[in-house]
XYZ file of C-alpha atoms in Angstrom:
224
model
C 0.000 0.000 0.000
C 1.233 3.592 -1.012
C 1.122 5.571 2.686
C 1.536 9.341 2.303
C 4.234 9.543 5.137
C 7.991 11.189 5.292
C 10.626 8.617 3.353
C 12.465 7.107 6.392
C 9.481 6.037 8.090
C 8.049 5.014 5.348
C 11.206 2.410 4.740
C 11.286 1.659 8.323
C 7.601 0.753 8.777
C 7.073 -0.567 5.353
C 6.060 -4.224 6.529
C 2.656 -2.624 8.719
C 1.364 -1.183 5.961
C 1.038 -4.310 4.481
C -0.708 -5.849 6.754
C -4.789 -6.449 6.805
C -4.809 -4.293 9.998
C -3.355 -1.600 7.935
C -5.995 -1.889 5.194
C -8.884 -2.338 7.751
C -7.746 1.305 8.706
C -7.961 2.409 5.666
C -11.418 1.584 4.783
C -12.583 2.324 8.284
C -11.579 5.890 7.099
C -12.911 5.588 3.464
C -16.542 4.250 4.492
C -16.803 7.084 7.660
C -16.209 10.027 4.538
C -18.319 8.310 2.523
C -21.039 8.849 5.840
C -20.404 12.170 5.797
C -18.541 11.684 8.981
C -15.933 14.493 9.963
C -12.479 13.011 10.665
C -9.657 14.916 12.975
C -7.134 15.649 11.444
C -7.502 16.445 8.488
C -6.526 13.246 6.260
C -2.969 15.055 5.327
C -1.999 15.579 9.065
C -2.718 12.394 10.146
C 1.199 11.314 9.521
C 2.011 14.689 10.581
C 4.345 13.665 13.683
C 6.121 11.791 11.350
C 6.777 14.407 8.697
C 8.231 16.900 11.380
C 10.331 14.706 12.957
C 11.917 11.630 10.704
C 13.282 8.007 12.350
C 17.271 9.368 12.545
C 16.161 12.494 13.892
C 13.962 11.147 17.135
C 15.537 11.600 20.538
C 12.026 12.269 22.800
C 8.780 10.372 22.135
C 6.330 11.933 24.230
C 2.955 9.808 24.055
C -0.612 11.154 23.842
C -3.525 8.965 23.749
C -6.170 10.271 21.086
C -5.981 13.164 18.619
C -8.026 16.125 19.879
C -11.868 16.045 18.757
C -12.994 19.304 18.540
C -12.589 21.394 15.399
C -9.028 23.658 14.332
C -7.692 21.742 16.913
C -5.600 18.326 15.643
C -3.189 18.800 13.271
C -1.299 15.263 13.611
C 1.108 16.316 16.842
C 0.244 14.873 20.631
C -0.931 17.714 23.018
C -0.510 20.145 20.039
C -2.593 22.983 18.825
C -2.331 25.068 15.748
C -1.347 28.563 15.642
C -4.303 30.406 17.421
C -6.162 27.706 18.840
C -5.763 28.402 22.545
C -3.775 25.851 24.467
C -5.845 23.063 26.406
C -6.227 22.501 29.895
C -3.257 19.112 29.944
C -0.781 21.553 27.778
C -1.226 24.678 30.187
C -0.403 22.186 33.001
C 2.941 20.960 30.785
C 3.866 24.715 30.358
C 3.277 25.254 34.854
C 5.394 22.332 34.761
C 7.987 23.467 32.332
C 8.161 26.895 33.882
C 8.461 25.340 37.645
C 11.157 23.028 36.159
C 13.226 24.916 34.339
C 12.114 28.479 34.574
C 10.562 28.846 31.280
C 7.762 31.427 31.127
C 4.313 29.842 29.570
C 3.934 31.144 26.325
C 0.310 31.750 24.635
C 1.051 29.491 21.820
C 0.121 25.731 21.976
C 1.474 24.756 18.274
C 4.543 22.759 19.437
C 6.097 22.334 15.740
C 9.676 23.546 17.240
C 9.728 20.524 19.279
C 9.274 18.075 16.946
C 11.159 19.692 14.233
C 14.419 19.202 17.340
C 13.380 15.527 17.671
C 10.714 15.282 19.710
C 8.069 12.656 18.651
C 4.692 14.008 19.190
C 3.023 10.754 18.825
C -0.509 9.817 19.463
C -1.663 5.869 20.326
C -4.758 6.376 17.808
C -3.732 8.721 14.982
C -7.813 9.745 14.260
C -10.769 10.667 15.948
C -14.097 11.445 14.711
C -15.485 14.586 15.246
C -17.086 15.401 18.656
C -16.468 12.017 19.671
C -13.135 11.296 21.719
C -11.443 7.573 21.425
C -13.929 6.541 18.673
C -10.755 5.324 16.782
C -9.129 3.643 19.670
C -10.399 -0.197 18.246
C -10.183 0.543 15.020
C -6.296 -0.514 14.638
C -4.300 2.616 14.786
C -2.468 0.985 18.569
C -1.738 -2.007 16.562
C 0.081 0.855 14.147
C 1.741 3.120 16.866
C 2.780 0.158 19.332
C 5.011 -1.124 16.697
C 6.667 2.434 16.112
C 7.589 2.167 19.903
C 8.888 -1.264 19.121
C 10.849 -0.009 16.220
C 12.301 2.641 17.751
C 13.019 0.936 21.178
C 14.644 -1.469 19.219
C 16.434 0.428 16.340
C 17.519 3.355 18.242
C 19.737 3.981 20.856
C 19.536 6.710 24.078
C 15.598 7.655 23.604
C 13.849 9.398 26.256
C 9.919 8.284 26.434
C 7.959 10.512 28.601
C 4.853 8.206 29.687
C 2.152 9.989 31.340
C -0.973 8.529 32.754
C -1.882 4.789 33.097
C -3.169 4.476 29.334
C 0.640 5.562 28.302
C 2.553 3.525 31.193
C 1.218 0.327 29.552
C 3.649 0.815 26.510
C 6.266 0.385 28.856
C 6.087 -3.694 27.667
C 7.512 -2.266 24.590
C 10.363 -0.563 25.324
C 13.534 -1.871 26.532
C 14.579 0.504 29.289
C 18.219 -1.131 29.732
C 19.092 0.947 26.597
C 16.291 3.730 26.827
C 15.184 6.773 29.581
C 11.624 5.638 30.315
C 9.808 8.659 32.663
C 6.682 7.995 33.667
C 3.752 10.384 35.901
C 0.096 11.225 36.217
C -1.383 12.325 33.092
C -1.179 16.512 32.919
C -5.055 16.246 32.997
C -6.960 18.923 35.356
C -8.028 16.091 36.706
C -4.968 14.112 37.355
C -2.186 16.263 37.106
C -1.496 17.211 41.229
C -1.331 13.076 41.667
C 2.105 13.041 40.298
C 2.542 15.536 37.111
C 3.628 18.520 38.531
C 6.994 18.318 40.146
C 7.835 15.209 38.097
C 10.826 17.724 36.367
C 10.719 15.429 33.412
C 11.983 18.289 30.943
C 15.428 18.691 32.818
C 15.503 15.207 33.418
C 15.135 14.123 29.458
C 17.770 17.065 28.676
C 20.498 15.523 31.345
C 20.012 12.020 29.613
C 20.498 13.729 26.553
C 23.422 15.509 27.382
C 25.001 12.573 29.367
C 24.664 10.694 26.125
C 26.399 12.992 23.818
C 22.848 14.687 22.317
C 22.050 18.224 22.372
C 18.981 19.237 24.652
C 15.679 20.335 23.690
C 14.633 24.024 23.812
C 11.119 23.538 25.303
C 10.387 27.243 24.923
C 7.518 27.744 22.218
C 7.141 30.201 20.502
């Protein structure tokens, strides 16, 4: 099958989109436009982690769950908002956590391009959603998709930092070998979860010391 997504992945994951999973996807997503259904994101930002930030260049993967459901606001990149969409509720708390951590001031943007584009993986388990309706695409075979990118990338790379938050993202764990890779894990930056165990959890300077102990140049986690 001929996937629209950036080269190296595209070599690297080749095999999946073979599979009947794959396809079963793929007309999940035909038949719901054919419905009239509307689909978040739009069909060429559903690989959009991918395009920004290609297999060599990955040194975070931070892990969302679901794509956001509500319209202007998914564009392909975990806890990421365009360009004047107003940040949600679970990225303000990673900004108070950012700023508490390492003194960066929360900025009014919530389009987090300029990580990705230094390597961070914005990477959500279900890569779709349908409009108005959150983790409709959760069965559908997108985790079959996205838990073998954590396997490929556990296994291919070397030095990763994965920053697991909330139960749903803790159970990847099982796919990541953490004798080779930084695995952090805390509550979910949820309102409703995110004084159980998010804030103070100082996983930004933590993921820059691995990455400095390991020869890699930190990430700037100021947006702009």
């Amino acid at each position: 099958m001929d996937v629209k997504i950036e080269a190296s992945w595209k070599q690297i994951l080749s095999e999946e989109f073979e599979m009947p999973y794959f396809e079963g996807i793929v007309q999940h997503l035909k038949l719901a436009k054919q419905e009239g259904k509307t689909i978040f994101p739009p069909g060429p930002l559903i690989f959009n982690a991918f395009a920004h930030t290609p297999f060599d260049y990955v040194k975070v993967v931070l892990l969302g769950q679901d794509p956001y459901h509500n319209p202007g606001q998914a564009h392909g990149l975990s806890f990421s908002v365009p360009n004047g969409i107003t940040p949600p509720p679970s990225l303000m708390n990673m900004y108070k956590e950012i700023e508490s951590d390492l003194g960066i001031p929360v900025p009014k943007s919530g389009n987090l391009e300029g990580w990705a584009k230094q390597g961070v993986l914005l990477l959500n388990a279900a890569l779709t959603v349908e409009a108005n309706s959150p983790m409709s695409h959760s069965a559908i075979g997108w985790h079959q998709f996205t838990n073998q990118v954590i396997r490929v990338l556990s296994d291919k790379k070397e030095h990763l930092v994965f920053l697991l938050w909330g139960n749903f993202a803790k159970s990847k764990q099982t796919f990541i070998d953490s004798q080779k890779h930084l695995v952090l894990t805390a509550a979910h930056p949820s309102p409703l979860s995110a004084y159980n165990g998010f804030f103070g959890c100082k996983h930004f300077s933590l993921a820059n010391q691995w990455l400095n102990d390991k020869g890699m140049a930190a990430i700037d986690w100021s947006v702009t």
